[in-house]
Amino acid sequence: MPKDLFTAAQVRQLDALAIQSMAAENGYELMQRAGRSAFRALMRRWPETARLTVLCGGGNNGGDGYVVAELARRHNLQVEVFALSDPQKLQGEAAQAFASCRAAGVDVTMWSPDSSISGDIIVDAMLGTGLSGAVRDDYAAAIIAINAAGKPIIALDIPSGLCADTGMPLGATVNAAMTVTFIGMKRGLLTGEAPDYTGELVFDELDVPADIYSKIPAACRRSDFSLAVKLAPLRKPSSHKGMFGRVLVVGGDNGFGGAAIMAAEAAYRAGCGLVSCATRAAHVGAGLSRLPEVMFREINSRGELLVMLESADVIALGPGLGKEPWGQMCLQTCLDAGKPMVVDADALNMIAARKHQLSPHSLMTPHPGEVARLLECSVADVMRDRFAAARELAKTYNCHVLLKGLGTVLAAPDQEGQVVVQAGNPGMACGGMGDVLTGLAAGLLAQGMTPLAAAELAAAWHGAAADSATESVAQASLMAGDLLKQLGAVMREATV
């Protein structure tokens, strides 16, 4: 998978530049490459395929489908093609692809609600990346029909009905077993709800010259465990604990001590030199019993907390903090300290009420519900465009943002470029996961990493630990504590 991610508009620009570089009169050669790539991927995945059903729309995505149909026919597969748009109205490369397909002996029938699908595999070449509004009723009916057919679907470039920029469905959406996408990786394929629809994701740059990509600045960057671990701080043989920073975890109001304890352990696992925890008296004993390495102290007043803040390099604020007077006091005292912070959970909810800006040296780690409160919008608004939400949040609160969820989105207050981190699994949808992430990010920030780099590495380690844990427990049984048990091994794997 490439590192650079693009919007649909940018991919169209790349496509046009590629055609110019090939000194071609049109993009038919590029369309043929896309069709060949998709057909090869189809036959690799389903080598016993004998009959193909192809649904073609009225644009270039439909043209790709006609190329696949022709290739299947020339490879002696039985092929049925349904057109969602009158093929006689096709233009440019798509019209060429249709004419060549018909010349190869492929029959093309207009789709109707009564159409019967007989293929072993269905090829979705209906809508492509140009879709920006709601799916029209005729296309929606076809999408519903092929989803209900019970046959594997391979989508060309993007499942029809899915927004290439946001990863959100725009109505009825094809549920593909495989998606083969071309030229530029669309950013929406990696976040939102996209992975629910894409199935196996295959990328082919179609031999586009490498220098083409330097002419279009990527909308954002993709990261995963293999890429993010290169950011990990290195240790010299002469290292000592004073070189790796001090984290103060502030949280754990009465009844919520576990959150602060997990965050403190994660900060140490991230490589922090010294970790302290300011919490309620009821949790000090449990904390010391679980983590004797952490300095747990009872905090009842602003003055007591100020003493602990003096020696801290980074504050992990929010795990189990609560919104009662004790939590309010802790929040305001930490905000007044002006130190780099990783802010999560109840601290975010209280900041949303106060509209208090942070600093460019700090990091928020909200889930969509918390983003909605911070931006005074609905969760649906946030999910409609996670990239825009993260960017707006970073600018509004003047800090770095890690927007949790599938395809974690990172944003910085002073730049447009964003990062999407591919990590983790559905088993992480349970309480406590955010506390571990907060501790990891704080531990990395304390070691001198930039907020963006700390967020990227923390998200990657977090997800990798969850994946490692599911080797011994079912995803549905996964708990945040399971990640803490895996972190050391996951981090060691990256340095071997």
XYZ file of C-alpha atoms in Angstrom:
496
model
C 0.000 0.000 0.000
C 1.310 3.485 -0.823
C 1.911 6.073 1.886
C 0.339 8.986 0.037
C -3.451 9.321 0.127
C -5.491 11.492 -2.212
C -8.956 12.953 -2.621
C -11.053 11.885 -5.587
C -10.377 15.230 -7.289
C -6.645 14.764 -6.853
C -6.801 11.288 -8.367
C -8.535 12.760 -11.406
C -5.638 15.214 -11.677
C -3.152 12.357 -11.426
C -5.064 10.514 -14.116
C -4.896 13.518 -16.454
C -1.168 14.015 -15.816
C -0.521 10.333 -16.441
C -2.289 10.499 -19.792
C -0.212 13.541 -20.772
C 2.996 11.786 -19.810
C 2.074 8.798 -21.960
C 1.735 11.102 -24.962
C -1.609 9.473 -25.661
C -4.590 11.088 -27.337
C -6.879 9.756 -24.620
C -6.882 7.571 -21.547
C -7.961 4.344 -23.217
C -4.595 2.681 -22.593
C -4.848 3.592 -18.911
C -8.390 2.193 -18.832
C -7.156 -1.048 -20.373
C -4.442 -1.297 -17.727
C -7.068 -0.856 -15.005
C -9.237 -3.569 -16.524
C -6.312 -5.974 -16.848
C -5.278 -5.314 -13.260
C -8.776 -5.987 -11.964
C -9.165 -9.140 -14.036
C -5.836 -10.512 -12.782
C -6.827 -9.803 -9.183
C -10.180 -11.480 -9.748
C -8.630 -14.643 -11.154
C -6.009 -14.803 -8.406
C -8.704 -14.653 -5.728
C -11.278 -16.835 -7.505
C -9.354 -19.035 -9.993
C -12.290 -21.429 -10.519
C -14.526 -18.684 -11.891
C -16.425 -19.838 -14.965
C -19.084 -17.151 -15.344
C -18.944 -13.435 -14.700
C -21.672 -10.840 -14.193
C -20.562 -7.258 -14.833
C -22.623 -4.166 -14.026
C -21.474 -1.024 -15.843
C -22.389 2.585 -15.222
C -22.260 5.520 -17.591
C -18.778 6.884 -16.873
C -15.187 5.706 -16.948
C -15.855 3.282 -14.111
C -18.287 1.595 -16.474
C -15.570 1.649 -19.129
C -13.287 -0.291 -16.788
C -16.080 -2.833 -16.426
C -16.409 -3.267 -20.194
C -12.657 -3.925 -20.396
C -12.945 -6.605 -17.692
C -15.893 -8.171 -19.531
C -13.932 -8.302 -22.787
C -10.931 -9.874 -21.083
C -13.138 -12.487 -19.447
C -14.719 -13.333 -22.790
C -11.291 -13.667 -24.436
C -10.286 -16.028 -21.610
C -13.275 -18.229 -22.415
C -15.369 -17.262 -19.417
C -19.106 -16.882 -19.838
C -19.952 -13.215 -19.420
C -23.166 -11.296 -18.906
C -23.073 -7.528 -18.820
C -25.817 -5.267 -17.505
C -25.693 -1.559 -18.330
C -27.123 0.937 -15.852
C -26.848 3.706 -18.424
C -27.466 3.624 -22.174
C -24.117 2.506 -23.683
C -24.874 4.450 -26.857
C -24.519 7.657 -24.837
C -21.036 6.803 -23.575
C -18.231 9.166 -24.523
C -14.459 9.051 -24.853
C -12.573 6.090 -23.437
C -15.696 4.470 -22.012
C -17.292 4.461 -25.495
C -14.135 2.836 -26.911
C -14.206 0.178 -24.204
C -17.850 -0.584 -24.906
C -17.262 -0.867 -28.664
C -14.293 -3.195 -28.142
C -16.285 -5.304 -25.697
C -19.140 -5.714 -28.170
C -16.691 -6.516 -30.969
C -15.351 -9.360 -28.825
C -18.820 -10.914 -28.825
C -20.065 -9.802 -25.416
C -23.801 -9.128 -25.182
C -24.829 -6.090 -23.162
C -28.323 -5.848 -21.653
C -29.936 -2.912 -19.918
C -30.396 -3.583 -16.214
C -33.929 -3.889 -14.899
C -35.425 -4.972 -11.580
C -36.258 -8.291 -13.260
C -32.660 -8.980 -14.327
C -31.329 -12.343 -13.159
C -27.729 -12.611 -11.989
C -26.060 -15.891 -12.956
C -22.342 -15.158 -12.537
C -20.076 -16.890 -10.025
C -18.523 -13.480 -9.395
C -20.102 -10.045 -9.775
C -18.068 -7.080 -11.011
C -19.186 -3.674 -9.719
C -18.289 -0.986 -12.276
C -21.234 1.301 -11.702
C -20.397 4.571 -9.942
C -16.684 4.951 -9.187
C -15.087 7.848 -7.327
C -17.080 10.665 -8.902
C -20.070 10.095 -6.637
C -20.637 12.999 -4.250
C -24.406 13.051 -3.680
C -26.982 10.449 -2.742
C -27.155 7.292 -4.867
C -29.967 7.503 -7.431
C -32.893 5.117 -7.056
C -32.094 3.021 -10.152
C -28.501 2.476 -9.037
C -29.621 1.858 -5.473
C -31.958 -0.906 -6.670
C -29.105 -2.570 -8.592
C -26.783 -2.307 -5.589
C -29.378 -3.886 -3.309
C -29.925 -6.680 -5.837
C -26.273 -7.638 -6.219
C -25.699 -7.474 -2.466
C -28.597 -9.898 -2.043
C -27.368 -12.259 -4.772
C -25.080 -14.111 -2.381
C -22.124 -14.025 -4.786
C -18.691 -12.455 -4.172
C -18.443 -8.932 -5.562
C -15.259 -7.280 -6.841
C -15.492 -3.489 -6.958
C -13.482 -1.490 -9.484
C -11.739 1.519 -7.908
C -14.322 1.861 -5.087
C -17.530 0.100 -4.055
C -20.445 1.909 -5.699
C -22.219 4.116 -3.200
C -19.146 4.844 -1.069
C -17.670 8.346 -0.870
C -14.000 8.261 -1.881
C -13.169 11.311 0.239
C -14.825 10.407 3.538
C -15.300 6.635 3.564
C -19.012 7.022 4.303
C -21.895 5.458 2.351
C -24.041 7.837 0.327
C -27.046 5.551 0.309
C -27.123 1.932 -0.838
C -23.520 0.732 -1.068
C -21.936 -2.330 -2.629
C -20.644 -4.832 -0.078
C -17.522 -6.006 -1.899
C -15.328 -8.990 -1.117
C -12.469 -7.234 -2.930
C -11.807 -3.702 -4.140
C -9.125 -3.004 -6.718
C -8.268 0.684 -6.731
C -6.052 2.496 -9.207
C -3.436 5.248 -9.667
C -3.849 6.988 -6.288
C -5.055 5.534 -3.001
C -8.254 7.333 -2.048
C -8.145 8.552 1.527
C -11.735 7.531 2.224
C -10.974 3.858 1.624
C -9.098 3.673 4.929
C -11.457 5.317 7.412
C -15.097 5.966 8.252
C -17.180 2.921 7.374
C -15.223 2.080 4.225
C -13.588 -1.152 5.468
C -17.096 -2.530 6.080
C -17.627 -2.369 2.311
C -14.244 -2.732 0.582
C -13.298 -6.272 1.577
C -9.721 -7.066 0.547
C -8.124 -3.850 -0.695
C -5.759 -4.112 -3.676
C -3.863 -1.156 -5.117
C -2.275 -0.798 -8.567
C -0.597 2.420 -9.726
C -0.956 1.190 -13.350
C 2.689 1.953 -14.116
C 2.074 5.679 -13.828
C 5.483 7.434 -13.851
C 6.719 8.125 -10.329
C 7.380 11.805 -11.000
C 3.658 12.363 -11.602
C 2.965 11.956 -7.899
C 5.341 14.765 -6.967
C 3.176 17.233 -8.898
C 0.091 16.737 -6.706
C 0.603 17.230 -2.949
C -1.037 14.321 -1.155
C -4.148 15.122 0.888
C -2.768 13.069 3.753
C -0.376 10.275 4.622
C -1.014 6.660 5.537
C 0.773 5.014 8.447
C 0.726 1.602 10.076
C 2.859 -0.397 12.487
C 5.698 -1.028 10.027
C 5.942 2.679 9.166
C 5.309 4.212 12.585
C 7.882 2.121 14.469
C 10.614 3.963 12.591
C 9.706 6.954 14.761
C 10.452 5.147 18.028
C 13.047 6.881 20.252
C 16.451 5.209 20.335
C 18.430 4.574 23.500
C 22.158 4.951 23.896
C 24.109 2.514 26.071
C 24.684 5.357 28.546
C 20.970 6.127 28.931
C 19.424 6.826 32.325
C 15.859 7.477 33.501
C 16.284 11.238 33.560
C 16.680 11.235 29.798
C 13.207 9.885 29.033
C 10.919 12.391 30.663
C 8.415 12.540 33.493
C 4.699 11.931 33.049
C 2.092 12.904 35.589
C -1.224 11.086 35.182
C -4.055 13.130 36.682
C -7.277 11.213 37.144
C -9.121 8.535 39.003
C -11.915 10.209 40.937
C -13.702 7.968 43.424
C -14.766 4.787 41.682
C -12.689 5.404 38.542
C -9.186 4.505 39.673
C -8.607 1.780 37.078
C -8.462 4.269 34.231
C -5.642 6.266 35.800
C -3.744 3.098 36.766
C -3.871 1.733 33.198
C -2.746 5.077 31.764
C 0.206 5.156 34.174
C 1.289 1.649 33.225
C 1.019 2.466 29.512
C 3.203 5.561 29.984
C 5.925 3.389 31.464
C 5.514 0.781 28.728
C 6.024 3.548 26.175
C 9.501 4.134 27.582
C 8.935 7.070 29.923
C 11.628 7.498 32.565
C 9.424 8.386 35.571
C 5.663 8.183 36.016
C 3.564 9.658 38.819
C -0.161 9.599 39.383
C -2.274 12.224 41.156
C -5.465 10.512 42.239
C -7.946 9.949 45.057
C -6.879 8.384 48.349
C -9.040 5.316 47.693
C -6.898 4.342 44.700
C -3.389 4.817 46.074
C -3.195 1.378 47.649
C -4.576 -0.404 44.600
C -2.235 1.551 42.350
C 0.877 0.733 44.376
C -0.133 -2.901 44.568
C -0.555 -3.087 40.802
C 2.314 -0.765 39.842
C 4.959 -0.258 42.523
C 7.072 1.553 39.926
C 4.590 4.460 39.798
C 4.513 7.188 42.465
C 0.832 7.382 43.478
C -0.211 10.314 45.641
C -3.480 11.382 47.183
C -4.575 14.800 45.926
C -7.261 16.843 47.625
C -6.309 20.431 46.815
C -4.873 22.673 44.133
C -1.723 23.205 46.191
C -1.019 19.483 46.464
C -1.426 19.063 42.738
C 0.827 22.036 41.979
C 3.646 20.344 43.889
C 3.383 17.271 41.644
C 3.080 19.385 38.492
C 6.387 21.139 39.159
C 8.431 18.081 38.241
C 6.254 16.854 35.362
C 7.262 17.246 31.722
C 3.933 16.013 30.341
C 0.468 15.678 31.873
C -1.874 12.810 31.012
C -5.191 14.407 31.898
C -8.576 12.758 31.880
C -8.549 9.007 32.624
C -11.256 8.517 35.242
C -11.162 12.243 36.074
C -14.909 12.667 36.418
C -16.758 15.968 36.211
C -17.350 16.585 39.895
C -15.637 19.424 41.831
C -12.466 17.363 42.338
C -12.134 16.777 38.600
C -12.927 20.415 37.857
C -10.174 21.513 40.249
C -7.653 19.141 38.684
C -8.552 20.273 35.179
C -8.176 23.974 35.875
C -4.921 23.488 37.788
C -3.425 21.509 34.904
C -4.614 24.024 32.308
C -3.056 26.839 34.315
C 0.270 24.960 34.462
C 0.733 25.478 30.709
C 2.613 22.214 30.192
C 2.267 19.788 27.272
C -0.689 17.520 27.845
C -2.459 14.492 26.439
C -6.137 15.143 27.078
C -8.869 12.520 26.991
C -12.203 11.384 28.431
C -13.871 13.622 31.019
C -11.229 16.312 30.602
C -12.395 16.708 26.998
C -16.010 16.985 28.043
C -15.197 19.712 30.565
C -13.029 21.566 28.050
C -15.947 21.417 25.606
C -18.084 23.213 28.171
C -15.416 25.856 28.825
C -14.176 26.280 25.235
C -10.641 26.434 26.622
C -7.837 26.313 24.066
C -4.836 24.106 24.710
C -1.433 24.595 23.082
C 0.289 23.331 19.935
C 2.432 21.150 22.210
C -0.614 19.244 23.464
C -2.666 16.381 22.064
C -6.377 15.601 22.252
C -7.457 11.977 21.812
C -11.262 12.125 21.397
C -13.743 9.627 20.031
C -16.472 10.946 17.678
C -18.911 11.630 20.525
C -16.384 13.830 22.290
C -15.567 15.622 19.038
C -19.252 16.364 18.587
C -19.389 18.007 22.018
C -16.190 19.943 21.412
C -17.437 21.282 18.061
C -21.082 21.597 19.109
C -22.366 19.382 16.342
C -23.804 15.874 16.018
C -21.888 12.596 15.870
C -23.331 12.161 12.379
C -21.720 15.474 11.383
C -18.356 14.229 12.658
C -18.628 10.883 10.891
C -19.781 12.522 7.671
C -16.186 13.746 7.209
C -13.687 12.630 9.849
C -10.872 14.503 8.106
C -12.711 17.814 8.238
C -13.753 17.242 11.848
C -10.203 16.513 13.007
C -8.835 19.519 11.129
C -11.493 21.860 12.529
C -10.921 20.556 16.050
C -7.168 21.124 15.801
C -7.662 24.695 14.616
C -10.434 25.527 17.073
C -8.527 24.335 20.149
C -5.017 25.106 18.845
C -3.674 21.628 19.531
C -2.913 18.313 17.874
C -5.759 15.837 17.481
C -5.981 12.059 17.375
C -9.521 11.201 16.290
C -10.116 7.627 17.389
C -11.985 5.051 15.362
C -11.373 2.832 12.371
C -8.671 4.568 10.385
C -7.435 6.862 13.161
C -7.134 10.429 11.827
C -4.402 12.779 13.069
C -4.406 16.544 12.559
C -2.115 19.423 13.535
C -3.179 23.027 14.200
C -0.616 24.592 11.884
C -0.793 22.435 8.759
C -3.300 20.966 6.335
C -1.553 17.612 5.949
C -3.093 14.770 7.942
C -2.231 11.182 8.835
C -4.404 8.073 8.766
C -3.145 5.259 10.985
C -4.260 1.747 10.043
C -4.173 -0.270 13.239
C -6.244 -2.467 15.483
C -9.416 -4.526 15.241
C -13.098 -4.412 16.266
C -12.291 -6.007 19.623
C -11.021 -2.616 20.762
C -14.595 -1.341 21.035
C -14.693 -1.548 24.834
C -13.968 0.579 27.879
C -10.424 1.386 28.937
C -8.812 1.333 25.500
C -8.564 5.126 25.448
C -6.825 5.160 28.834
C -4.069 2.915 27.493
C -3.714 5.109 24.396
C -3.507 8.250 26.545
C -0.665 6.769 28.603
C 1.228 5.624 25.519
C 1.009 9.038 23.861
C 2.026 10.847 27.056
C 4.997 8.542 27.562
C 6.223 9.221 24.033
C 5.624 12.952 24.271
C 7.685 13.032 27.462
C 10.612 11.518 25.568
C 10.797 14.528 23.286
C 8.687 13.374 20.361
C 6.520 15.903 18.578
C 2.789 15.585 19.338
C 2.063 14.345 15.811
C 4.810 11.704 15.898
C 3.821 10.626 19.422
C 0.213 10.260 18.320
C 1.179 8.236 15.245
C 3.427 5.825 17.130
C 1.033 5.482 20.066
C -1.860 4.614 17.733
C 0.264 2.071 15.878
C 1.534 0.367 19.053
C -1.967 0.426 20.502
C -3.443 -1.339 17.483
C -0.585 -3.802 17.167
C -0.946 -4.797 20.818
C -4.666 -5.399 20.252
C -3.928 -7.542 17.208
C -1.330 -9.500 19.129
C -3.756 -10.075 22.002
C -6.346 -11.598 19.678
C -3.953 -14.428 18.909
C -4.937 -15.893 22.276
C -8.390 -14.378 22.962
C -11.419 -13.759 20.774
C -11.953 -10.200 19.570
C -15.221 -9.993 21.486
C -13.369 -10.966 24.683
C -10.614 -8.376 24.323
C -10.062 -5.998 27.255
C -7.796 -2.978 27.648
C -5.634 -4.837 30.147
C -4.838 -7.413 27.470
C -3.058 -4.692 25.487
C -0.838 -3.803 28.426
C 0.337 -7.405 28.559
C 1.286 -7.308 24.870
C 2.953 -3.915 24.581
C 6.431 -4.987 25.634
C 6.532 -7.838 23.125
C 5.086 -5.693 20.338
C 7.673 -2.976 20.931
C 10.472 -5.533 21.098
C 9.390 -6.994 17.775
C 9.850 -3.601 16.175
C 13.418 -3.243 17.406
C 14.741 -6.735 16.700
